[in-house]
Each structure stands twice: as structure tokens, then as C-alpha cells.
Amino acid sequence: MQPTASHFVNGAYLEDTAGTPMPVIFPATGAEIARVHAATPAVVEAALASARSAQVEWAALMGVERGRILRRAADIIRERNRELSELETLDTGKPIQETLVADATSAADALEYFGGIAASLGGEHMQLGGDWAYTMRVPLGVCVGIGAWNYPTQIAAWKGAPALACGNTMVFKPSEQTPLCALKVAEILVEAGAPAGVYNVIQGAGEVGRALVEDPRTAKVSLTGSAGTGKKVYAAAAAQMKHATMELGGKSPLIIFDDADLESAVSGAINANFYASGQVCSNGTRVFVQSGIKDAFLTRLTERTAQAIIGDPRDEATNFGPMVSEDQLAITCSYIEKGLSEGARLIHGGKRLDRPGCYIEPTIFADVTDDMTIAREEIFGPVMCVLDFETENDVVSRANATDLGLSGAVFTADLTRAHRVVHAIDAGSLWINQYNLTPVEVPFGGMKGSGIGRENSRTAVEHYSQLKTVYVGMSPVEAAF
Ligand code: NAD
């Protein structure tokens, strides 16, 4: 099942062992499970050249033909869900219980959805008296996708599917931490009929990403990553007036009112902090709890968190696995230290587990205040901060007091309050009595420092195509002299 070489370029696997070796570590054991090589300048060149030369013919296909290939790829992914999920688990350390339902399946949804709308993409006709005009929806050209390590299959497809549906080609660079899964997406697209060069994958860290973004052949860049990287990549794209989508980090509020259904609110908070061991950009890591429900909420939260089955992510019973790497684990531990030293009350977890692999307990702090580091900075690990509040006005202004704005949620039985509060929160994705569901039918993306542009839904088409206007004169041309 493992990819047979480091890169996938021009329709086939490609190796160049002159590139820096990149060991792939299974986070549950620390074992090296594969070794790929970062792209050399020759590989970067080959990928961009093949994407460039494939683009015109790919765009010239009818939308229905492009769409058929994407939908076929979706079918193949679904047939191989088990093997692809096992690879995702090895690449990331996420429990197989999660990867079976959230990764390859999500990639298949994106390919199916954008494959389905490829045939209906087009422009408009405008009647201007005798004259008329029309718009054409045209692709941007070569698009670069750059991924984070938490959802390597999903990110590869969330960017690739709309790009290809619109007639673009893509060079995708996965995160250096999780290089394997995107290669399988490339391989399956070719198996489904995608011409060579339409979707390429090359490996490497930031400098390979930078080379792709700065190359004049690149028309668009879509990054999923941290806010800091986003600023650099957005600036590099702007320097050449390139299109950009930035899917960045968050510090999202999850607001629980006294009248919320207690078990649903606890489930929401668990999903919003401990799924994928907390390594989800849209997580609701600031859990604001109204004073009347606080004690009951904390009691049930700690009781239920104690039931987490922490173990080998390959075991289907495990529902809480390791973090992706020693580095990310160390960052998480340092935030837990800060939480303790700044006076937050640790009510569950907080310790690295005494076993091989990057395991840390799901961790809950209560009595967190807005000024604490753990309430202000994205941790990207399984650390939940519970903050108290009294009134709706107070919680809304505190929820918005951040430079980030990816997501948020409210749990309440009061329908009008639910809508009032989500309308007042400055974030791109909001849930009412739910958390972290991101089906392909709905737009996903951030406000403020969490990014620009949207993925998924029909809206993504706007970010992978542009309009060309054609004015048609039907009468002799008049001029002043
Ligand atoms: P990161 O910013 O360190 O890296 C992201 C990607 O950018 C990697 O592939 C990296 O190699 C590349 N990169 C780094 N510097 C670059 C440069 N100068 N030019 C081009 N590419 C460069 O992020 P990460 O640690 O891999 O992922 C975690 C972050 O991603 C978190 O902040 C998380 O919130 C965010 N994230 C956001 C979303 C979303 O959809 N909004 C989804 C998942 C993760």
C-alpha cells in the first residue's frame, strides 16, 4: 500500500535520492516506517513543467469529462477506504476509528462533489439592447497546494478537487511530517483517467513550498497551515499578484449556556478538543461555560474524559491516539506548564504517558482567564481551557477578543439566542448545538487572522477560476471624429 517513491510527477512515481532524506515516523511507536526525499530543484522543475504542459489540454476537456474522472477517483478511494485509512493512521498517528470515517471518505466526498459540478460551470449572458455580452469562467492555470500534517488525505483532495474541476492543474506539497497520503491521491487520480501532469505531488519543507509559490508559472497558491506561515506565503503570492487561499489556525470559542443540553454540550466540548488528539484547526479550545451549569458540566466532562481509550491507533477500540510528533508534543507540554504557572486549575490529565510514542493525556484546565497564554495562543494539542461567564454580552465580546476567527459554536436551547450569538461572532464557520462537522456542501474558512478564501461548496469555484468578459458589438462603431 505504501507509495513506491517520494514524488508523483507527470503521471508516475519519481525518485531523486539527492534530495534531503525525510524519515516518516509512526507517532505511536517512534519507528521509522518510510523514508522519502525532499524535492531537489530538478524535481520542482519537473513538477511545474508537467503541470504547465498538461493544463491547456485538461482545460479543453468538457466539464463532464473532467468530472467523470474525479468521480471515478472518488469511487476508487471509497473501495480502498480501509487501506487508505491505515496509511493515514501510520502517517499521522490518528486512531483508525477516526481515519475510517473522516479522511479518505472526506477526500472522496470532495472529488464526488466537484466532479458533479464540473459540467455545470460556466458564465452568463447579458442583454445590452442590441449589443450583448457574456462571461466565461476560465481556470487560473497551475495551482500550488501546500498542506498541514493533521489531515493529509483530506487537504490534498479539498484543494485538488475544485482546482481540477475548474480546469487547473496542481502541484501539491504535503507537510514534511506526513508525506505519504497525498501520493496515493495522485496515484488514484491517474488510475481514474487523469492525464499525466494534471495532479503532481512533491515533498519537502518550507523552502520547497517557497520555490513553488515564487515560481512565475504558478497562478494560485492554497495553503493550509499556521497563521505565521500564512502571512509569509500570502505576502509571497501578493508580490506577484497571485490568487491565494489561506486556511490557517484558530483559537475558537465554544459557548455553553445554562439551558444547554448537558450531555450534548459535553460531547461538543470533547469533539472540539480531543478528536485527532486536539490537532484540528477549527477546534473550540476556549470553552466558555455559564455559571449556572459550570459544576455539572465540569463533573460530566471529567467523568467522560476519564473513559477515553488511549492506545495504539491501529486498534479499532482506541479513541485517543498519540500526537503527530515529538516536537508537537513538546509544544503542548510547554503550554501545560504555562497554564499551571499562570494559575489555571488542572482538573484532568496534563502528563505525558509513560510509554513509547508521542502520547499525552487529554488535558482540561478550569478557571482559565482571558489573559492566560493558554487562552490566547493556539496550542494544537489536546488541551481544553474552560472559562467562566455570566452574561451573553460579556461572552460575545470576550469570544471576539482574538486576532483569529476560524470557527465557533453555541450550545443553548434558546433558538433566538443561538442565532443572535453566532451572528455576533466574527468567525467563518459556526455551529449551533454541534461542533466540527465540515461537510463538502458547506463553505469552510476563516475570518481575520485565520485566513482568506473558502474551501468546499460551490463557493470554492470562485477561488479556482476567474471570469472573462466578452462584449459583442452588433452595430457599426461610432467615434467622435
Ligand atoms: P505550518 O505552517 O508549519 O506548515 C504548513 C505547510 O506550510 C507545510 O507544508 C510547510 O512545509 C509549509 N511551509 C512552511 N513555510 C513555508 C513557506 N515559507 N513557503 C511555503 N510553504 C511553507 O503548519 P503545520 O504545523 O503543518 O500545521 C498546523 C497549523 O495548520 C495549525 O496552525 C492549524 O491550525 C493549521 N491548520 C489549518 C487548517 C484550516 O483549514 N484552517 C487545517 C489544518 C491545520
XYZ file of C-alpha atoms and ligand atoms in Angstrom:
525
model
C 0.000 0.000 0.000
C 2.851 2.410 0.682
C 3.825 4.769 -2.133
C 6.806 3.459 -4.091
C 8.767 6.707 -4.384
C 8.966 10.191 -2.905
C 7.215 12.184 -5.608
C 4.470 11.735 -8.167
C 5.188 13.809 -11.253
C 3.837 13.722 -14.788
C 1.666 10.686 -14.132
C 4.235 8.441 -12.428
C 6.252 7.970 -9.269
C 9.594 9.748 -9.330
C 12.626 9.396 -7.066
C 15.629 11.639 -6.652
C 17.768 10.468 -3.757
C 19.891 13.607 -3.993
C 17.136 15.358 -2.004
C 17.385 15.694 1.782
C 16.186 12.436 3.421
C 12.915 12.823 5.328
C 12.178 9.928 7.715
C 8.479 9.163 8.203
C 7.851 8.312 11.851
C 4.844 6.363 13.150
C 3.942 8.528 16.148
C 2.601 5.616 18.210
C 5.925 3.817 18.371
C 8.590 6.204 17.132
C 9.518 3.668 14.443
C 10.632 4.860 11.032
C 8.068 3.412 8.614
C 9.296 5.032 5.408
C 11.866 7.468 4.129
C 11.239 9.972 1.391
C 13.486 12.640 -0.075
C 12.785 16.345 -0.332
C 12.389 17.611 -3.864
C 15.579 18.820 -5.492
C 15.382 21.835 -7.833
C 15.188 19.307 -10.690
C 12.077 17.695 -9.181
C 10.445 21.089 -8.544
C 11.144 21.980 -12.162
C 9.762 18.676 -13.465
C 6.546 19.077 -11.439
C 5.889 22.649 -12.522
C 6.757 21.903 -16.150
C 4.438 18.884 -16.259
C 1.588 20.805 -14.595
C 2.107 23.644 -17.053
C 2.157 21.468 -20.134
C -0.882 19.392 -19.052
C -3.062 22.385 -18.227
C -4.248 23.543 -21.646
C -5.470 20.120 -22.737
C -7.045 19.417 -19.373
C -8.945 22.705 -19.513
C -10.036 21.947 -23.069
C -11.902 18.801 -21.982
C -15.612 19.186 -21.442
C -16.509 19.701 -17.801
C -18.457 16.471 -17.837
C -15.301 14.581 -18.859
C -13.176 16.118 -16.117
C -15.966 15.478 -13.660
C -16.219 11.816 -14.644
C -12.537 11.300 -13.825
C -12.907 12.959 -10.422
C -15.972 10.882 -9.615
C -14.187 7.710 -10.667
C -11.341 8.643 -8.323
C -13.912 9.108 -5.545
C -15.232 5.586 -6.177
C -11.732 4.068 -6.079
C -10.988 5.877 -2.824
C -14.182 4.526 -1.255
C -13.355 0.979 -2.406
C -9.918 1.286 -0.781
C -11.028 3.186 2.289
C -9.631 0.613 4.697
C -6.085 0.575 3.228
C -6.031 4.356 2.783
C -7.214 4.837 6.353
C -4.484 2.504 7.600
C -1.900 4.589 5.743
C -3.361 7.812 7.169
C -3.118 6.292 10.651
C 0.554 5.392 10.074
C 1.303 8.836 8.631
C -0.415 10.857 11.388
C -0.964 8.554 14.382
C -4.709 9.304 14.373
C -6.895 6.383 15.539
C -8.165 4.093 12.789
C -11.605 4.595 14.345
C -11.355 8.217 13.139
C -9.494 7.786 9.867
C -12.013 5.210 8.608
C -14.733 7.872 8.658
C -13.026 11.258 8.351
C -10.124 11.203 5.925
C -10.240 9.166 2.703
C -14.039 9.386 2.873
C -13.836 13.173 3.086
C -11.457 13.201 0.108
C -13.929 11.055 -1.830
C -16.756 13.451 -0.953
C -14.766 16.397 -2.338
C -13.905 14.558 -5.557
C -17.504 13.459 -5.996
C -18.939 16.903 -5.235
C -16.622 18.893 -7.511
C -16.744 16.146 -10.116
C -20.514 16.568 -10.051
C -20.478 20.313 -10.625
C -17.668 20.390 -13.214
C -20.179 20.067 -16.064
C -22.291 22.985 -14.872
C -19.513 25.567 -14.556
C -19.869 28.451 -16.946
C -20.633 32.127 -17.376
C -23.634 34.354 -18.000
C -25.217 36.182 -20.894
C -26.104 39.876 -20.531
C -28.518 41.592 -22.935
C -27.473 45.203 -23.619
C -30.127 46.460 -26.010
C -28.819 45.427 -29.430
C -25.382 44.606 -28.142
C -24.731 41.825 -25.709
C -22.006 40.430 -23.531
C -21.134 37.149 -21.971
C -18.788 35.892 -19.323
C -16.672 32.798 -19.488
C -15.459 31.028 -16.371
C -11.826 30.182 -17.077
C -9.249 28.319 -14.999
C -6.367 30.144 -13.326
C -3.636 27.815 -14.627
C -1.141 25.964 -12.442
C -2.244 25.935 -8.793
C 0.029 25.101 -5.874
C -1.424 23.362 -2.837
C 0.523 23.240 0.439
C -0.698 21.052 3.275
C -0.569 20.806 7.065
C 0.068 17.447 8.751
C -3.220 16.838 10.507
C -5.418 15.848 7.528
C -3.015 14.858 4.730
C -5.501 12.972 2.518
C -8.353 15.398 3.046
C -6.256 18.513 2.401
C -4.802 17.018 -0.792
C -8.337 16.447 -2.103
C -10.032 19.582 -0.743
C -7.539 21.588 -2.799
C -7.147 19.236 -5.762
C -10.823 18.501 -6.450
C -12.060 22.078 -7.058
C -8.809 23.022 -8.810
C -9.094 20.147 -11.281
C -12.862 20.538 -11.736
C -12.260 24.116 -12.911
C -9.621 23.044 -15.458
C -6.479 23.896 -13.489
C -3.599 21.566 -12.828
C -1.919 21.244 -9.445
C 1.412 20.737 -7.769
C 0.731 19.699 -4.182
C 3.322 19.733 -1.424
C 2.254 17.810 1.671
C 3.563 18.642 5.109
C 7.054 17.251 5.648
C 5.641 15.392 8.688
C 3.026 13.404 6.744
C 4.241 12.938 3.174
C 2.620 9.620 2.229
C -1.136 10.041 1.787
C -1.202 12.721 -0.922
C 0.875 10.416 -3.134
C -1.984 7.901 -3.055
C -4.458 10.614 -4.112
C -2.203 11.382 -7.110
C -1.856 7.690 -7.970
C -5.631 7.128 -7.794
C -6.409 10.167 -9.961
C -4.203 8.717 -12.708
C -5.852 5.330 -12.304
C -9.206 7.084 -12.703
C -8.082 8.580 -16.003
C -6.462 11.918 -15.152
C -3.852 12.744 -17.810
C -0.194 12.845 -16.758
C 0.774 16.135 -15.123
C -2.702 17.162 -14.021
C -2.034 16.431 -10.333
C 1.548 16.204 -9.072
C 2.881 15.700 -5.545
C 6.364 16.669 -4.432
C 7.935 16.512 -0.982
C 9.870 18.965 1.116
C 9.718 21.531 3.884
C 9.158 25.282 3.712
C 11.834 26.002 1.113
C 10.220 23.670 -1.429
C 6.866 25.349 -0.750
C 8.505 28.728 -1.196
C 10.047 27.714 -4.532
C 6.615 26.635 -5.793
C 4.895 29.819 -4.621
C 7.553 32.116 -6.093
C 7.752 30.417 -9.477
C 6.204 32.664 -12.144
C 4.336 29.694 -13.642
C 2.209 29.376 -10.511
C -1.098 31.240 -10.797
C -2.532 30.425 -7.390
C -1.497 29.130 -4.021
C -3.722 27.469 -1.452
C -2.104 26.905 1.933
C -3.341 25.039 4.966
C -1.030 25.854 7.842
C -0.295 28.122 10.758
C -1.096 31.823 10.844
C 2.614 32.687 10.793
C 3.296 30.651 7.652
C 0.136 32.086 6.120
C 1.455 35.631 6.400
C 4.697 34.674 4.631
C 3.005 32.714 1.855
C 0.293 35.348 1.321
C 2.981 38.051 1.023
C 4.980 35.969 -1.467
C 1.841 35.393 -3.554
C 0.922 39.086 -3.401
C 4.369 40.096 -4.656
C 3.408 38.542 -7.991
C -0.334 39.340 -7.763
C -1.240 35.659 -7.482
C -4.543 34.297 -6.277
C -4.403 32.926 -2.737
C -6.464 30.867 -0.325
C -5.183 30.738 3.261
C -6.631 28.147 5.648
C -4.913 28.964 8.928
C -5.157 28.384 12.644
C -7.736 29.358 15.234
C -8.485 29.891 18.926
C -12.175 29.368 18.603
C -14.865 29.923 21.256
C -17.375 27.266 22.242
C -20.079 28.892 24.333
C -22.287 26.828 26.629
C -25.329 28.498 28.177
C -27.084 27.308 31.338
C -30.026 25.935 29.342
C -27.900 23.742 27.051
C -28.444 20.019 26.915
C -25.665 18.929 29.281
C -24.611 15.683 27.581
C -24.601 17.278 24.120
C -22.564 20.198 25.393
C -20.027 17.836 26.971
C -19.891 15.804 23.734
C -19.382 19.012 21.762
C -16.524 20.098 24.010
C -14.880 16.655 23.792
C -15.151 16.593 19.994
C -13.919 20.177 19.812
C -10.772 19.465 21.831
C -9.800 15.810 21.828
C -10.671 14.496 18.349
C -7.401 13.831 16.477
C -5.681 14.437 19.834
C -6.641 18.086 19.586
C -4.831 18.666 16.301
C -7.710 20.282 14.426
C -7.601 23.892 13.223
C -11.268 24.616 13.879
C -11.213 23.293 17.446
C -13.210 25.135 20.094
C -10.379 25.453 22.569
C -11.868 28.281 24.615
C -14.873 26.669 26.243
C -16.954 29.430 27.860
C -19.388 27.959 30.399
C -22.166 29.968 32.054
C -22.021 29.912 35.837
C -25.291 28.016 36.400
C -24.166 24.906 34.502
C -20.460 25.063 35.361
C -20.300 22.480 38.156
C -22.463 19.916 36.367
C -20.522 20.484 33.151
C -17.104 20.024 34.757
C -18.254 16.919 36.613
C -19.585 15.179 33.495
C -16.672 16.397 31.386
C -14.074 14.875 33.691
C -16.083 11.675 34.169
C -16.407 11.175 30.438
C -12.843 12.199 29.578
C -11.608 9.578 32.055
C -13.294 6.998 29.810
C -11.088 7.838 26.784
C -9.459 4.701 25.400
C -5.865 5.732 24.875
C -3.877 3.220 22.892
C -2.417 2.006 19.646
C -4.198 3.933 16.892
C -4.268 0.772 14.725
C -6.607 -0.802 17.273
C -10.228 -0.016 16.413
C -11.129 0.305 20.094
C -8.706 3.234 20.578
C -10.380 6.621 20.509
C -7.470 8.780 21.625
C -4.091 8.320 19.969
C -0.661 9.938 20.059
C 0.228 13.391 18.813
C 1.877 13.651 15.420
C 5.460 14.230 16.576
C 7.819 14.752 19.495
C 8.017 18.437 18.549
C 4.262 18.960 18.693
C 4.119 17.038 21.963
C 6.855 19.254 23.440
C 4.949 22.400 22.379
C 1.819 21.043 24.068
C 3.724 20.190 27.272
C 5.197 23.688 27.391
C 1.689 25.194 27.167
C 0.524 22.941 30.018
C 3.451 24.265 32.085
C 2.391 27.827 31.266
C -1.195 27.055 32.234
C -0.035 25.771 35.617
C 2.382 28.617 36.267
C -0.199 31.257 35.320
C -2.743 29.836 37.776
C -5.182 27.770 35.718
C -6.695 24.826 37.638
C -5.739 21.456 36.115
C -8.740 19.154 36.539
C -7.765 16.297 34.229
C -4.643 14.918 32.550
C -1.623 17.121 31.981
C 1.036 14.408 31.763
C 2.962 12.641 29.054
C 2.239 8.925 29.174
C 4.972 6.560 30.277
C 5.047 4.505 27.083
C 6.778 4.726 23.709
C 5.293 7.161 21.212
C 4.040 10.749 21.400
C 1.275 10.212 23.948
C -0.130 12.828 26.268
C -3.289 12.676 28.338
C -6.355 14.637 27.269
C -5.967 17.708 29.444
C -8.566 20.044 30.948
C -7.955 23.341 32.691
C -10.784 25.104 34.588
C -10.866 28.687 35.920
C -8.942 29.879 32.885
C -8.970 33.634 32.365
C -8.746 35.595 29.127
C -5.245 36.917 29.772
C -3.610 33.496 30.257
C -1.294 32.290 27.483
C -3.294 29.061 27.085
C -6.427 31.130 26.401
C -4.732 33.350 23.844
C -2.475 31.150 21.724
C -3.294 28.183 19.516
C -1.813 25.087 21.207
C -2.766 22.497 18.587
C -2.827 19.720 21.126
C -5.387 18.102 23.475
C -5.673 20.952 25.964
C -9.124 22.289 26.776
C -9.481 25.652 28.520
C -12.730 26.187 30.421
C -13.565 29.827 31.122
C -16.487 31.137 33.183
C -19.048 33.709 32.069
C -22.239 35.335 33.354
C -23.944 37.244 30.558
C -24.433 36.942 26.813
C -22.997 40.395 26.064
C -19.908 39.676 28.117
C -19.213 36.316 26.475
C -19.665 37.616 22.928
C -17.151 40.414 23.365
C -14.660 38.063 25.059
C -15.156 35.439 22.333
C -14.279 38.051 19.711
C -11.229 39.390 21.571
C -8.728 37.484 19.420
C -6.913 38.136 16.154
C -8.160 34.790 14.870
C -11.626 33.912 13.557
C -11.829 30.435 12.161
C -14.830 28.955 13.933
C -17.070 28.923 16.984
C -20.184 27.414 18.456
C -23.020 27.949 20.862
C -24.907 25.349 22.881
C -28.293 26.531 24.090
C -31.965 25.554 23.937
C -32.945 29.152 23.142
C -33.283 29.365 19.368
C -33.225 33.135 19.054
C -30.254 33.471 21.359
C -28.398 30.803 19.408
C -28.734 32.746 16.157
C -28.089 36.119 17.836
C -24.823 34.851 19.325
C -23.458 33.162 16.204
C -24.328 36.253 14.172
C -22.252 38.329 16.596
C -19.181 36.097 16.487
C -16.502 37.055 13.964
C -15.654 33.659 12.536
C -16.042 31.824 9.253
C -17.656 28.576 10.438
C -20.175 28.454 13.252
C -22.196 25.645 14.735
C -25.347 25.672 16.847
C -25.594 22.680 19.201
C -22.908 20.847 17.207
C -19.168 21.063 16.625
C -16.583 20.477 13.878
C -18.824 18.977 11.220
C -17.497 20.201 7.868
C -19.352 18.504 5.009
C -18.212 19.373 1.487
C -21.542 21.066 0.721
C -20.823 23.986 3.069
C -18.103 26.658 2.818
C -15.185 26.365 5.200
C -12.586 29.009 6.035
C -11.583 31.755 8.390
C -12.024 35.452 9.090
C -9.406 37.858 10.483
C -6.009 36.203 11.031
C -7.439 32.742 10.326
C -7.256 33.231 6.617
C -8.762 34.297 3.378
C -10.914 32.478 0.851
C -13.129 29.460 1.369
C -12.805 25.776 0.661
C -15.641 23.378 -0.173
C -19.108 24.165 -1.521
C -19.825 25.943 -4.795
C -18.021 28.969 -3.389
C -14.663 27.224 -3.860
C -15.180 27.516 -7.623
C -14.727 31.299 -7.254
C -11.297 30.652 -5.775
C -10.093 28.340 -8.562
C -11.384 30.193 -11.622
C -11.901 33.697 -12.897
C -14.319 35.439 -15.204
C -13.501 36.701 -18.661
C -15.976 39.211 -20.077
C -16.688 39.421 -23.796
C -18.609 42.447 -25.143
C -20.213 41.849 -28.546
C -20.941 44.929 -30.669
C -23.804 44.361 -33.127
C -23.867 47.808 -34.856
C -21.380 49.936 -36.775
C -18.914 51.656 -34.430
C -19.372 55.421 -33.899
C -16.495 57.711 -32.910
C -16.194 61.422 -32.014
C -14.221 62.254 -35.131
P 2.957 25.061 9.213
O 2.505 26.459 8.992
O 4.175 24.824 9.984
O 3.195 24.341 7.799
C 2.183 24.246 6.835
C 2.799 23.954 5.484
O 3.477 25.113 5.004
C 3.846 22.830 5.490
O 3.646 22.036 4.338
C 5.156 23.593 5.411
O 6.188 22.857 4.808
C 4.763 24.767 4.542
N 5.610 25.959 4.655
C 6.262 26.418 5.738
N 6.896 27.579 5.433
C 6.624 27.860 4.138
C 6.974 28.932 3.246
N 7.733 29.958 3.636
N 6.502 28.895 1.983
C 5.710 27.892 1.568
N 5.346 26.850 2.357
C 5.786 26.836 3.635
O 1.685 24.314 9.819
P 1.594 22.838 10.414
O 2.327 22.828 11.701
O 1.937 21.855 9.364
O 0.033 22.706 10.682
C -0.580 23.174 11.824
C -1.251 24.509 11.577
O -2.133 24.405 10.473
C -2.093 24.953 12.737
O -1.930 26.332 12.951
C -3.504 24.672 12.265
O -4.487 25.453 12.891
C -3.399 24.938 10.819
N -4.454 24.240 10.070
C -5.442 24.965 9.476
C -6.476 24.327 8.807
C -7.592 25.103 8.145
O -8.237 24.563 7.269
N -7.860 26.336 8.514
C -6.480 22.934 8.729
C -5.449 22.222 9.331
C -4.437 22.887 10.001
